[in-house]
Coordinates of C-alpha atoms and ligand atoms in Angstrom, one line a residue:
L297 CA 117.7 113.0 97.8
K298 CA 121.4 113.1 98.1
K299 CA 121.7 116.7 99.5
A300 CA 119.0 116.0 101.8
L301 CA 120.7 112.9 103.1
L302 CA 123.9 114.7 103.5
A303 CA 122.0 117.3 105.5
L304 CA 120.2 114.9 107.8
G305 CA 123.6 113.1 108.4
N306 CA 124.8 116.4 109.9
V307 CA 122.1 116.1 112.5
L308 CA 121.8 112.3 112.9
S309 CA 124.1 109.3 113.5
P310 CA 124.2 106.7 110.8
D311 CA 122.3 104.2 112.6
E312 CA 119.4 106.8 113.0
I313 CA 119.0 107.0 109.1
S314 CA 117.9 103.9 107.2
T315 CA 117.1 103.6 103.3
D316 CA 117.4 99.9 103.0
E317 CA 114.5 98.3 101.5
S318 CA 113.2 96.3 104.6
T319 CA 113.5 99.0 106.9
R320 CA 111.5 101.2 104.5
L321 CA 108.9 98.6 103.6
S322 CA 108.3 97.7 107.5
Y323 CA 108.1 101.5 108.6
G324 CA 106.1 102.6 105.6
Q325 CA 103.2 100.6 106.7
D326 CA 100.7 100.0 109.4
W327 CA 98.2 97.0 110.2
T328 CA 96.2 97.9 107.2
R329 CA 97.4 95.9 104.4
F330 CA 96.2 97.7 101.3
S331 CA 98.9 100.1 100.3
H332 CA 102.4 99.5 98.8
P333 CA 104.6 101.4 101.5
D334 CA 107.5 103.2 99.8
P335 CA 108.9 106.1 102.2
E336 CA 112.4 107.7 101.0
V337 CA 114.0 107.3 104.2
V338 CA 113.5 106.1 107.8
L339 CA 114.7 108.4 110.5
R340 CA 115.0 107.4 114.1
P341 CA 116.0 110.3 116.2
R342 CA 116.7 110.2 119.9
T343 CA 116.4 113.8 121.0
L344 CA 114.1 116.9 120.5
D345 CA 116.9 118.8 119.2
Q346 CA 117.1 116.2 116.3
L347 CA 113.3 116.3 115.9
Q348 CA 113.3 120.0 115.3
A349 CA 116.3 119.8 112.9
I350 CA 114.5 117.2 110.8
V351 CA 111.3 119.2 110.6
R352 CA 113.5 122.3 109.6
L353 CA 115.3 120.2 106.9
A354 CA 111.8 118.9 105.6
I355 CA 110.7 122.5 105.2
E356 CA 113.9 123.3 103.3
F357 CA 113.9 120.2 101.1
Q358 CA 110.1 120.3 100.7
A359 CA 109.9 116.8 101.9
K360 CA 107.0 115.3 103.7
I361 CA 106.8 113.5 107.1
V362 CA 104.9 110.8 108.3
P363 CA 105.1 110.5 112.1
S364 CA 105.5 107.0 113.0
G365 CA 104.7 105.1 116.4
G366 CA 103.8 101.6 116.9
R367 CA 102.0 101.4 113.6
T368 CA 99.0 99.4 114.9
G369 CA 96.6 101.7 113.4
L370 CA 93.8 100.2 111.1
A371 CA 92.9 103.2 108.9
G372 CA 96.3 103.8 107.2
G373 CA 97.2 107.0 109.1
A374 CA 100.8 105.8 109.5
V375 CA 101.3 104.7 105.8
A376 CA 103.9 106.1 103.9
S377 CA 103.8 105.2 100.3
H378 CA 104.7 108.6 98.4
R379 CA 108.4 109.0 99.1
E380 CA 107.9 110.7 102.7
W381 CA 110.4 110.6 105.4
V382 CA 109.0 108.4 108.0
V383 CA 110.1 109.9 111.4
S384 CA 109.9 106.8 114.1
L385 CA 109.6 108.1 117.7
E386 CA 110.6 104.6 119.2
R387 CA 113.8 105.8 120.7
F388 CA 112.0 108.6 122.6
K389 CA 111.5 106.3 125.7
R390 CA 112.2 108.5 128.8
I391 CA 109.4 108.0 131.6
E392 CA 109.7 110.3 134.7
P393 CA 108.3 109.3 138.2
V394 CA 104.7 109.9 139.1
D395 CA 104.1 113.5 140.0
A396 CA 102.0 112.7 143.5
L397 CA 100.6 116.2 143.9
D398 CA 99.5 116.5 140.4
L399 CA 98.5 112.8 139.8
S400 CA 100.2 112.8 136.6
I401 CA 103.3 111.3 134.7
R402 CA 105.3 112.7 132.0
C403 CA 106.8 110.3 129.4
E404 CA 108.1 110.4 125.9
A405 CA 106.1 109.7 122.7
G406 CA 108.0 106.3 122.0
V407 CA 107.0 104.7 125.1
T408 CA 104.5 101.7 124.6
L409 CA 101.4 101.3 126.6
L410 CA 102.5 98.1 128.0
E411 CA 105.8 99.8 129.2
L412 CA 103.8 102.7 131.0
Q413 CA 101.6 99.9 132.5
E414 CA 104.4 98.2 133.7
Q415 CA 106.1 101.4 135.3
L416 CA 102.9 102.0 137.1
R417 CA 102.1 98.3 138.1
N418 CA 102.9 98.7 141.8
S419 CA 101.5 102.1 142.4
L420 CA 97.9 103.1 143.4
W421 CA 97.5 105.0 140.1
H422 CA 97.1 104.1 136.6
W423 CA 96.6 105.5 133.1
P424 CA 93.1 104.1 132.4
V425 CA 93.7 103.3 128.7
D426 CA 93.8 99.9 127.6
L427 CA 93.7 98.0 124.1
A428 CA 94.7 94.8 122.6
S429 CA 97.9 96.2 120.8
K430 CA 99.3 97.5 124.1
G431 CA 102.5 95.8 123.6
S432 CA 103.2 98.0 120.4
A433 CA 101.0 101.0 120.5
Q434 CA 103.1 103.9 121.8
I435 CA 102.1 107.0 123.5
G436 CA 102.6 109.5 120.4
G437 CA 100.2 107.3 118.2
L438 CA 97.7 106.9 121.1
L439 CA 97.3 110.6 121.5
S440 CA 97.4 111.3 117.8
T441 CA 94.6 108.9 117.1
N442 CA 92.7 109.7 120.3
A443 CA 92.5 105.7 120.9
G444 CA 89.6 104.1 122.3
G445 CA 89.9 100.6 123.3
L446 CA 88.4 98.3 126.1
R447 CA 87.6 101.0 128.9
V448 CA 85.9 103.7 127.4
V449 CA 82.6 103.0 128.9
R450 CA 84.1 104.1 132.3
Y451 CA 87.2 106.3 131.3
G452 CA 86.4 107.9 127.8
H453 CA 88.9 108.2 125.1
V454 CA 92.5 108.9 125.5
R455 CA 91.9 112.8 125.4
R456 CA 90.5 112.6 128.7
W457 CA 93.9 111.7 130.3
V458 CA 96.4 114.1 128.6
Q459 CA 97.2 117.1 130.5
S460 CA 99.9 118.7 128.4
I461 CA 101.6 117.7 124.9
T462 CA 105.0 119.0 123.8
L463 CA 104.8 119.2 120.0
V464 CA 107.2 120.1 117.1
D465 CA 105.1 122.2 115.1
G466 CA 105.1 123.2 111.4
T467 CA 107.8 125.6 111.5
G468 CA 110.2 123.4 113.7
N469 CA 109.4 125.2 116.8
I470 CA 108.5 123.4 120.2
Q471 CA 105.1 124.3 121.6
V472 CA 104.1 123.1 124.7
L473 CA 100.3 122.9 124.7
N474 CA 98.6 123.5 128.0
G475 CA 101.7 123.4 130.2
E476 CA 101.2 121.7 133.6
L477 CA 98.0 123.4 134.2
D478 CA 94.8 121.6 135.3
K479 CA 92.7 124.6 135.0
N480 CA 93.2 126.5 131.8
N481 CA 90.5 128.3 130.2
S482 CA 92.3 130.8 128.1
G483 CA 91.4 130.7 124.6
Y484 CA 91.5 128.0 121.9
N485 CA 92.6 124.4 123.2
F486 CA 95.2 123.4 120.8
R487 CA 96.0 120.3 122.9
E488 CA 92.6 119.0 121.9
L489 CA 93.1 119.8 118.3
V490 CA 96.2 118.0 118.2
I491 CA 94.8 114.9 119.9
G492 CA 93.2 112.9 117.2
A493 CA 94.7 114.8 114.4
E494 CA 96.5 111.8 113.1
G495 CA 99.9 113.3 112.9
T496 CA 98.5 116.0 110.5
L497 CA 99.4 119.0 112.8
G498 CA 103.0 118.4 114.2
I499 CA 104.9 115.8 115.7
I500 CA 104.3 114.8 119.5
A501 CA 107.5 114.5 121.3
S502 CA 106.3 113.8 124.9
A503 CA 103.1 114.2 127.0
Q504 CA 102.1 114.6 130.5
L505 CA 99.5 112.1 131.3
K506 CA 96.8 112.3 133.9
L507 CA 96.3 109.3 136.3
T508 CA 93.5 107.8 138.4
R509 CA 93.2 105.4 141.0
R510 CA 93.5 101.9 140.0
P511 CA 90.2 99.8 140.5
R512 CA 90.7 97.3 143.4
D513 CA 89.0 94.1 142.8
L514 CA 87.5 93.6 139.3
L515 CA 84.8 90.8 138.4
H516 CA 84.5 89.5 134.7
V517 CA 81.5 87.9 133.1
L518 CA 81.0 86.3 129.9
S519 CA 77.2 85.8 129.0
P520 CA 75.9 84.1 126.2
L521 CA 72.7 85.6 124.7
N522 CA 70.4 85.5 121.8
S523 CA 69.9 89.0 120.6
I524 CA 71.4 92.3 120.5
G525 CA 68.3 93.4 122.1
E526 CA 69.2 90.8 125.0
C527 CA 72.5 92.2 125.4
L528 CA 71.4 95.9 125.6
E529 CA 69.1 94.7 128.5
L530 CA 71.9 93.2 130.4
L531 CA 73.9 96.5 129.8
A532 CA 71.0 98.5 131.1
E533 CA 71.0 96.4 134.3
V534 CA 74.4 96.1 135.0
R535 CA 75.2 99.8 134.4
N536 CA 72.3 100.6 136.8
S537 CA 73.7 98.3 139.4
A538 CA 75.6 99.9 142.4
L539 CA 78.7 99.0 140.8
D540 CA 81.1 100.8 138.3
L541 CA 81.3 99.3 134.9
E542 CA 84.7 99.1 133.5
A543 CA 84.1 97.4 130.1
F544 CA 81.0 96.0 128.1
E545 CA 82.1 94.2 125.0
F546 CA 80.1 92.2 122.5
F547 CA 81.1 89.6 119.7
S548 CA 78.9 87.4 117.4
K549 CA 79.2 83.6 117.3
A550 CA 80.9 83.7 114.1
C551 CA 83.8 85.5 116.0
V552 CA 83.9 82.9 118.5
A553 CA 84.0 80.2 115.8
A554 CA 87.0 82.2 114.2
V555 CA 88.6 82.5 117.3
L556 CA 88.5 78.7 118.2
Q557 CA 89.9 77.7 114.8
N558 CA 93.0 79.9 115.6
R559 CA 93.4 79.1 119.5
A560 CA 93.3 75.5 120.1
D561 CA 93.9 76.0 123.7
L562 CA 90.7 77.7 124.2
K563 CA 87.4 75.7 125.4
S564 CA 84.4 76.3 123.3
L565 CA 81.5 78.4 124.7
P566 CA 77.9 77.7 125.5
E567 CA 75.7 78.0 122.4
A568 CA 74.5 81.4 121.6
N569 CA 74.3 84.0 118.9
W570 CA 75.8 86.8 120.8
Y571 CA 78.3 86.9 123.6
C572 CA 78.9 89.9 126.2
L573 CA 82.0 90.3 128.1
W574 CA 81.8 92.7 130.7
T575 CA 83.9 93.9 133.9
W576 CA 82.8 95.4 136.9
D577 CA 84.7 97.4 139.8
T578 CA 83.5 95.8 142.8
A579 CA 85.7 97.8 145.2
T580 CA 85.4 94.8 147.8
E581 CA 88.0 92.2 148.8
D582 CA 85.5 89.6 147.8
P583 CA 84.3 90.3 144.5
L584 CA 82.4 87.1 144.0
S585 CA 80.1 88.2 146.8
C586 CA 78.4 90.9 144.5
L587 CA 76.9 88.1 142.6
S588 CA 74.5 87.2 145.4
T589 CA 72.5 90.4 144.7
Q590 CA 72.8 90.2 140.8
P591 CA 71.2 87.4 139.0
L592 CA 73.3 86.5 135.6
P593 CA 72.1 85.4 132.5
G594 CA 72.2 81.4 132.3
G595 CA 75.5 79.9 131.2
S596 CA 77.4 83.1 132.2
L597 CA 81.2 82.4 132.9
V598 CA 82.5 84.2 135.8
A599 CA 86.3 85.1 136.7
T600 CA 88.3 87.0 139.1
D601 CA 90.8 89.3 138.0
I602 CA 93.5 86.5 138.2
E603 CA 91.7 84.2 136.0
A604 CA 90.1 87.1 133.6
K605 CA 93.1 86.6 130.8
D606 CA 91.3 83.3 129.7
L607 CA 87.7 84.8 129.3
W608 CA 89.3 88.1 127.5
A609 CA 91.1 85.7 125.3
Y610 CA 88.0 85.0 123.3
R611 CA 87.5 88.9 122.8
E612 CA 91.1 89.9 122.4
S613 CA 91.9 87.1 119.8
I614 CA 89.3 88.2 117.3
T615 CA 91.3 90.5 115.2
E616 CA 94.4 88.4 115.0
S617 CA 92.2 85.2 114.1
L618 CA 90.5 87.2 111.4
A619 CA 93.7 88.5 109.9
L620 CA 95.0 84.9 109.6
R621 CA 91.6 84.0 107.7
G622 CA 92.3 86.2 104.8
W623 CA 92.0 89.9 103.8
V624 CA 90.1 91.9 106.2
Y625 CA 88.4 95.1 105.5
K626 CA 87.3 96.9 108.4
H627 CA 84.5 99.2 109.4
D628 CA 84.4 101.1 112.6
V629 CA 81.1 102.7 113.1
S630 CA 79.2 104.0 116.0
V631 CA 75.7 104.9 116.5
P632 CA 73.6 106.3 119.5
P633 CA 73.5 103.1 121.9
R634 CA 69.6 103.5 122.3
Q635 CA 69.6 102.7 118.5
L636 CA 71.8 99.8 118.4
S637 CA 69.3 96.9 118.5
S638 CA 67.4 98.2 115.2
F639 CA 70.7 99.3 113.8
V640 CA 72.3 95.8 114.1
K641 CA 69.0 94.2 112.6
D642 CA 69.4 96.5 109.7
L643 CA 73.1 96.0 109.4
E644 CA 72.7 92.2 109.2
I645 CA 70.1 92.4 106.5
L646 CA 72.4 95.0 104.6
C647 CA 75.6 92.9 105.0
A648 CA 74.0 89.4 104.0
K649 CA 73.0 91.5 100.6
I650 CA 76.0 93.3 99.8
Y651 CA 78.7 91.1 101.1
S652 CA 77.1 87.8 99.9
E653 CA 80.5 86.6 98.7
F654 CA 82.5 87.5 101.9
E655 CA 82.4 86.4 105.5
V656 CA 81.0 89.1 108.1
F657 CA 82.1 89.5 111.6
L658 CA 80.7 91.8 114.1
F659 CA 82.1 92.7 117.5
G660 CA 83.2 95.9 119.5
H661 CA 82.4 98.1 122.4
L662 CA 78.4 97.7 123.1
A663 CA 78.4 100.2 125.6
D664 CA 80.0 103.0 123.3
G665 CA 77.6 102.1 120.6
N666 CA 80.8 101.1 118.7
V667 CA 80.3 98.2 116.1
H668 CA 83.3 96.7 114.2
I669 CA 82.2 95.3 110.9
N670 CA 84.8 93.1 109.7
I671 CA 84.6 91.8 106.0
V672 CA 86.8 88.9 105.4
G673 CA 87.7 87.6 101.8
P674 CA 89.8 84.8 100.8
R675 CA 93.6 85.1 100.1
S676 CA 92.9 83.6 96.5
V677 CA 91.2 86.9 95.5
A678 CA 93.8 89.7 94.9
A679 CA 94.2 92.1 97.6
E680 CA 93.4 95.3 95.3
E681 CA 90.3 93.4 93.9
F682 CA 89.0 92.7 97.4
L683 CA 89.5 96.3 98.3
R684 CA 87.7 97.5 95.2
E685 CA 85.0 95.2 95.8
C686 CA 84.3 96.2 99.6
E687 CA 84.8 100.0 98.7
S688 CA 82.1 99.5 96.0
K689 CA 79.7 98.9 98.8
N690 CA 80.6 101.6 101.2
A691 CA 77.8 104.1 99.5
D692 CA 75.2 101.5 100.7
L693 CA 76.7 100.9 104.0
Y694 CA 77.4 104.4 105.2
S695 CA 73.8 105.5 103.9
L696 CA 72.6 103.4 106.7
V697 CA 75.2 104.6 109.3
K698 CA 74.2 108.2 108.3
A699 CA 70.5 107.4 108.6
Y700 CA 71.1 106.4 112.3
S701 CA 73.3 109.7 112.8
G702 CA 76.3 107.6 113.2
S703 CA 80.0 108.1 112.8
C704 CA 82.1 106.6 110.2
A705 CA 85.2 106.2 112.5
A706 CA 84.2 105.6 116.3
E707 CA 88.0 104.9 117.4
H708 CA 90.1 104.0 114.4
G709 CA 90.4 107.3 112.7
I710 CA 90.1 108.3 109.2
G711 CA 93.7 107.8 108.0
I712 CA 93.6 107.2 104.2
L713 CA 90.9 104.4 104.1
K714 CA 87.7 106.6 105.4
K715 CA 88.3 110.0 103.7
Q716 CA 85.2 109.6 101.5
E717 CA 83.0 108.4 104.5
L718 CA 84.2 111.4 106.5
L719 CA 82.8 113.6 104.0
L720 CA 79.4 112.0 104.0
T721 CA 79.1 111.8 107.7
R722 CA 80.6 115.1 108.8
G723 CA 79.6 116.9 105.7
P724 CA 81.9 119.0 103.6
T725 CA 81.8 122.4 105.7
Q726 CA 83.4 120.7 108.5
V727 CA 86.1 118.9 106.4
E728 CA 86.7 122.4 104.8
W729 CA 87.4 123.6 108.3
M730 CA 89.6 120.9 109.1
R731 CA 91.6 121.6 105.8
L732 CA 91.7 125.4 107.1
V733 CA 93.2 124.4 110.5
K734 CA 95.7 122.3 108.8
A735 CA 96.7 125.2 106.6
S736 CA 97.3 127.6 109.5
L737 CA 99.2 125.1 111.8
D738 CA 101.3 123.4 109.1
P739 CA 101.7 126.3 106.7
H740 CA 104.4 124.3 104.7
Q741 CA 102.2 121.3 104.4
I742 CA 104.7 118.9 105.6
F743 CA 102.9 116.7 108.1
N744 CA 101.2 113.4 107.0
P745 CA 99.7 114.6 103.8
G746 CA 96.8 112.8 102.2
K747 CA 95.6 111.7 105.8
I748 CA 91.9 112.5 106.9
F749 CA 91.3 114.6 103.9
D750 CA 92.6 115.5 100.7
K751 CA 93.7 118.9 99.3
S752 CA 90.6 120.9 98.8
A753 CA 90.8 120.8 94.9
E754 CA 90.2 116.9 95.1
L755 CA 88.0 117.2 97.9
H756 CA 85.1 118.5 95.6
S757 CA 86.1 116.6 92.4
Ligands
MLT2263 C1 89.3 96.0 118.9 O1 88.3 96.6 119.5 O2 89.7 95.0 119.2 C2 90.1 96.7 118.0 O3 89.4 98.1 117.6 C3 90.7 96.3 116.8 C4 89.9 95.9 115.8 O4 88.9 96.4 115.5 O5 90.1 95.1 115.0
ZN2264 ZN1 87.9 98.5 119.0

């Protein structure tokens, strides 16, 4: 390490290299809490030249690199627990003005989603990605995980809003993936490969992001309902109305109870088994007028955009409220939306059986068929034991997901937590293709080792 540190010291200033315990611990983990962080060093470069130099030194010293953004991931994709070099992009902060001709904006990887939103606040245009962790999540991480979030029903995942990516590749060279082109049908699309690769194929330094027109006047409704079937009927109804649906979320009454325990400032909601929270783009000056043609389920609460924060607090506080309750083991599955009603019924029966000692909270993005299954265990049980216990039930849970032709990772990615489940739901052939792609683009195997899949020998063991 001494030699490597000396070499790093030639390209980085002392405040850009940290080996102290607390920095290593905090930069070595994401929002998952099941691994012991143990990176060798944390590097915080400011320039592309420094980033390239770091990759070349990693090749020379046979070090491994964990690219690091806001570390809000929920699958361990940014965890460094095997003496890796964490390369944080947090000092890559430049945002350029909007390109009005192309409707795009160029920014560096360390810009947070909130900073980008602030930059665009007074413009007609916006980058239509939104998620609860926007204050910390950074552009590089959002692209690397192909983040989903609250607006997928209208805008899709992050990948739809990326024009080009500047990447430091596995040989330390810079690649501009797709240039500034809107139309480019010239062979394999490496931009798409890098998006969602969880930092295994290179380090994203900056990106050109596509923008779209900001919706004019939004209307938000929270409806108490009794069954997932009723939630789906409502979804079909509002989806088929003349207005564009911006979001359609759902959560169980157990989630509301957990939120209310944590947020004394929130009022209790009308009694129900399930709650749907949805948003319309009304495109009118008077969004409430839309309700004259659209009957709402009894007990629905309605808010204009100005008052929407209060309604969204019930949904956006779930993750934090569960984290305060105990250990949280997260599943992030999706099934075809038309199968949701039957899937959730089967899921509830299975969960009652396999997680009888724990609490189960269901919520997520109904319109995307995406169910977040959160298992919460008491802190009196050791974290490792809780993890082991939950993992021992995965075969049962993912057999159900597979029977519904579902995915084991709708939006959180695979990281280190879902590798076995990836094998089950995507199958060994496709995981082998992933390994081959990685071997070609990262010939020295330096980027984010052990994430998404293991080396082939371990794979089939
Ligand atoms: C959400 O939908 O709130 C996020 O995916 C976070 C979570 O699943 O906890
Ligand atoms: Zn989610």
